[in-house]
mmCIF file of C-alpha atoms in Angstrom:
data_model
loop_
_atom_site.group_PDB
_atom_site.id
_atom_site.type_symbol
_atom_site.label_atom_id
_atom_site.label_comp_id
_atom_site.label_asym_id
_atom_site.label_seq_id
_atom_site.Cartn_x
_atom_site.Cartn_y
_atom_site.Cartn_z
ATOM 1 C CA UNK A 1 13.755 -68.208 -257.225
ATOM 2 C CA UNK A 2 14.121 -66.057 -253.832
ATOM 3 C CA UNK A 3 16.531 -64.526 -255.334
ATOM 4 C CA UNK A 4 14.588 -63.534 -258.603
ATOM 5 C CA UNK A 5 11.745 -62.472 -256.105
ATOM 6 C CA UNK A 6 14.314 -60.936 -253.669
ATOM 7 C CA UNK A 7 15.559 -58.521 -257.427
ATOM 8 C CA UNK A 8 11.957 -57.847 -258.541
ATOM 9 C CA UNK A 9 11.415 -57.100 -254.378
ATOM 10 C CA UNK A 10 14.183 -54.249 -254.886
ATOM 11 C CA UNK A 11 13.727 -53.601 -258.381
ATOM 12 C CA UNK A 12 9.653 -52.065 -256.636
ATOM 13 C CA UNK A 13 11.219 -50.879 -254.432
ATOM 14 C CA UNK A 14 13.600 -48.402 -256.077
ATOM 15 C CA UNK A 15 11.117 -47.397 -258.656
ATOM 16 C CA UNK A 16 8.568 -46.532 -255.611
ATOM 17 C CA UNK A 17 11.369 -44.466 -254.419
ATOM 18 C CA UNK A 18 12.205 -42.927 -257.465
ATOM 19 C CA UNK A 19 8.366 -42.164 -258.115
ATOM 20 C CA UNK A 20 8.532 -40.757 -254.609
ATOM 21 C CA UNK A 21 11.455 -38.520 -255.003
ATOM 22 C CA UNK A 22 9.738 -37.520 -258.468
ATOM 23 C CA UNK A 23 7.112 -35.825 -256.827
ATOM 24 C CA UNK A 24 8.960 -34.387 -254.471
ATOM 25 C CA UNK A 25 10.792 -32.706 -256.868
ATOM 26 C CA UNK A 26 7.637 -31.687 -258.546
ATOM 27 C CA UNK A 27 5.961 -30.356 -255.211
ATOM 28 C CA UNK A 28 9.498 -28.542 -255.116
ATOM 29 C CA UNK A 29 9.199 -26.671 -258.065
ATOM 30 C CA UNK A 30 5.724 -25.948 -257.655
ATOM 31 C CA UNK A 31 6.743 -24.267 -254.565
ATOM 32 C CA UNK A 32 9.612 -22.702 -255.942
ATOM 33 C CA UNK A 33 7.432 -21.217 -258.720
ATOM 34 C CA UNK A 34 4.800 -20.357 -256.533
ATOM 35 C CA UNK A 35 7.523 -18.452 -254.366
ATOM 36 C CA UNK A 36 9.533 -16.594 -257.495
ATOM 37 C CA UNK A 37 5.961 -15.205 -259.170
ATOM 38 C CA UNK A 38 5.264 -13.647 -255.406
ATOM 39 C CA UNK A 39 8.417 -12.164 -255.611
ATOM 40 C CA UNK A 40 8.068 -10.750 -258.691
ATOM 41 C CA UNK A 41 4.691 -9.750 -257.966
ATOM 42 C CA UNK A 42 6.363 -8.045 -254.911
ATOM 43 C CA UNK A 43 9.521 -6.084 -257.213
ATOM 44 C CA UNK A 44 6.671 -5.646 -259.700
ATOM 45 C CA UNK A 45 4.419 -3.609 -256.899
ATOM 46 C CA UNK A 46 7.989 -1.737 -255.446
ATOM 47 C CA UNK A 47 8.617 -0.672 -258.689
ATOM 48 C CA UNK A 48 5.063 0.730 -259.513
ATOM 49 C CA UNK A 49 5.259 2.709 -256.315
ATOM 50 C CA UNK A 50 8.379 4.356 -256.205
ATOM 51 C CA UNK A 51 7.423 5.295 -260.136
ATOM 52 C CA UNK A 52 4.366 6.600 -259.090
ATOM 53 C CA UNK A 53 5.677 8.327 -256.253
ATOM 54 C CA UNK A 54 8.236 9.964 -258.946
ATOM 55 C CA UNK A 55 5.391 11.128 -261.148
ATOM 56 C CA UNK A 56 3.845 12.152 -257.716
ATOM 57 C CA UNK A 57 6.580 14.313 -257.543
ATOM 58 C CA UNK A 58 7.387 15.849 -261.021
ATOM 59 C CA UNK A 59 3.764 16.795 -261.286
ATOM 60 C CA UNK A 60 3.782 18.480 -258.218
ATOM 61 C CA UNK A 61 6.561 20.104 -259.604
ATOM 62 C CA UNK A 62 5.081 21.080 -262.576
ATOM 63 C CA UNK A 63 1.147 21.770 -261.081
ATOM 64 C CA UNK A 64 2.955 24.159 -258.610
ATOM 65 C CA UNK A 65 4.532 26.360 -261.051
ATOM 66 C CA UNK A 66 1.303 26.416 -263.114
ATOM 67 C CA UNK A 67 -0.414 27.566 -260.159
ATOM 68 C CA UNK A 68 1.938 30.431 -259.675
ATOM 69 C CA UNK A 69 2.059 30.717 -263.216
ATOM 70 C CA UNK A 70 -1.529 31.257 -262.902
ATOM 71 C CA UNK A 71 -1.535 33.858 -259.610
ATOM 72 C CA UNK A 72 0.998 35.545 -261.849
ATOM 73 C CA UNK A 73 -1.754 36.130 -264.538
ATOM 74 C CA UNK A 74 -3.970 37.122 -262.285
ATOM 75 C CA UNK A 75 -2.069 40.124 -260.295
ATOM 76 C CA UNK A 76 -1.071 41.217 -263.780
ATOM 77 C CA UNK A 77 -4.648 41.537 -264.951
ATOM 78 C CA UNK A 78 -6.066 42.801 -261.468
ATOM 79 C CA UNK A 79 -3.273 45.459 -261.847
ATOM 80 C CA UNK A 80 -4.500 46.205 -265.725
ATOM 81 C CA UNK A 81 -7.738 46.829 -264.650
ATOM 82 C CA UNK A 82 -6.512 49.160 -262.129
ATOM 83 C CA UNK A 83 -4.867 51.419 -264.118
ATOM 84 C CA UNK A 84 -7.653 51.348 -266.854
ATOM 85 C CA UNK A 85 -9.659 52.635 -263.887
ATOM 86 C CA UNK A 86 -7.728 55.181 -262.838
ATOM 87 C CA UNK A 87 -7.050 56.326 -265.993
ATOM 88 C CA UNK A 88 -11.167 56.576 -267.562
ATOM 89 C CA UNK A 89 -11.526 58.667 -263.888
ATOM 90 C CA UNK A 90 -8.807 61.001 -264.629
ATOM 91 C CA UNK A 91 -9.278 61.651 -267.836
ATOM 92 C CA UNK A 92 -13.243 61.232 -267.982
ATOM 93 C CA UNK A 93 -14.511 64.470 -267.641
ATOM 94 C CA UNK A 94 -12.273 66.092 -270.049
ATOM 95 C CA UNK A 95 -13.495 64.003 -272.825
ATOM 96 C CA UNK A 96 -16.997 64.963 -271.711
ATOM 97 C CA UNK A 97 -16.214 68.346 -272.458
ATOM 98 C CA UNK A 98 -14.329 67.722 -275.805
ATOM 99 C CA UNK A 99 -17.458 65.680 -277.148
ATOM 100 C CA UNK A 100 -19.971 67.856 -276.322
ATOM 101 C CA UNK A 101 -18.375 71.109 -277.657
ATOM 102 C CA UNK A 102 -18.106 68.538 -280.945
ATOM 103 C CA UNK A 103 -21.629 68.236 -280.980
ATOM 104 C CA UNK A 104 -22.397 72.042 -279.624
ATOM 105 C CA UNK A 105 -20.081 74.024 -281.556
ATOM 106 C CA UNK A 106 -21.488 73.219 -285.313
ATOM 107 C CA UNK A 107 -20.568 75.306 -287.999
ATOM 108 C CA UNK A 108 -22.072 74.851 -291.318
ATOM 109 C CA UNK A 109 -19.947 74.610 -294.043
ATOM 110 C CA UNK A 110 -20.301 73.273 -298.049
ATOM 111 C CA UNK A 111 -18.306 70.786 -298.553
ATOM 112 C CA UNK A 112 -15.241 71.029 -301.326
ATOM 113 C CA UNK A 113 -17.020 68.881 -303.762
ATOM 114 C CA UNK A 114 -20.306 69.932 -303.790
ATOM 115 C CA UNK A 115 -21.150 71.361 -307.022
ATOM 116 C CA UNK A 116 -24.369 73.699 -307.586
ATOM 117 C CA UNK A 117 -26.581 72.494 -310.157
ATOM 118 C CA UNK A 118 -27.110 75.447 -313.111
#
């Protein structure tokens, strides 16, 4: 009977042991899971970052040549205005003269069409 008592003593004490190592190997992986989504978390954040700092990057790019696209447009229009200036100054008082001999000089004349009534 000892010996029965002595089996069923180790027969406990095993399965304690195996329980034991169980949830060890539980806490394990709940570590190790715990560890690999902080790490990804981590690669997840890197990535973001350097993908941002890309698009950082092409847009300054691209906002930069817009903005000299756009002091481009401006000089060009600044210099259209210039000339138009220069050019109503130069040639203003010579259409002065031209419209009011129009409306000055009038000489009467019948028109081709016009038809007397008998």
């Amino acid at each position: 009977m000892t010996s029965q008592s002595q089996g069923i003593q180790q027969l406990l004490q095993a399965e304690k042991r195996a329980k034991d190592k169980l949830e060890e190997a539980k806490k394990r992986k709940g570590k190790r899971l715990k560890q690999a989504k902080e790490e990804a978390t981590a690669e997840i954040d890197h990535y973001r970052l350097q993908r941002e700092k890309e698009f950082r990057s092409k847009e300054t790019n691209v906002m930069g040549s817009q903005g000299n696209l756009s002091a481009k447009i401006e000089e060009q229009t600044t210099e259209a205005i210039r000339n138009l200036t220069s050019s109503y100054h130069r040639n203003m008082e010579n259409m002065m003269k031209k419209l009011l001999s129009t409306i000055y000089e009038i000489s009467p004349e019948i028109h081709p069409n016009f038809r007397p009534e008998v």
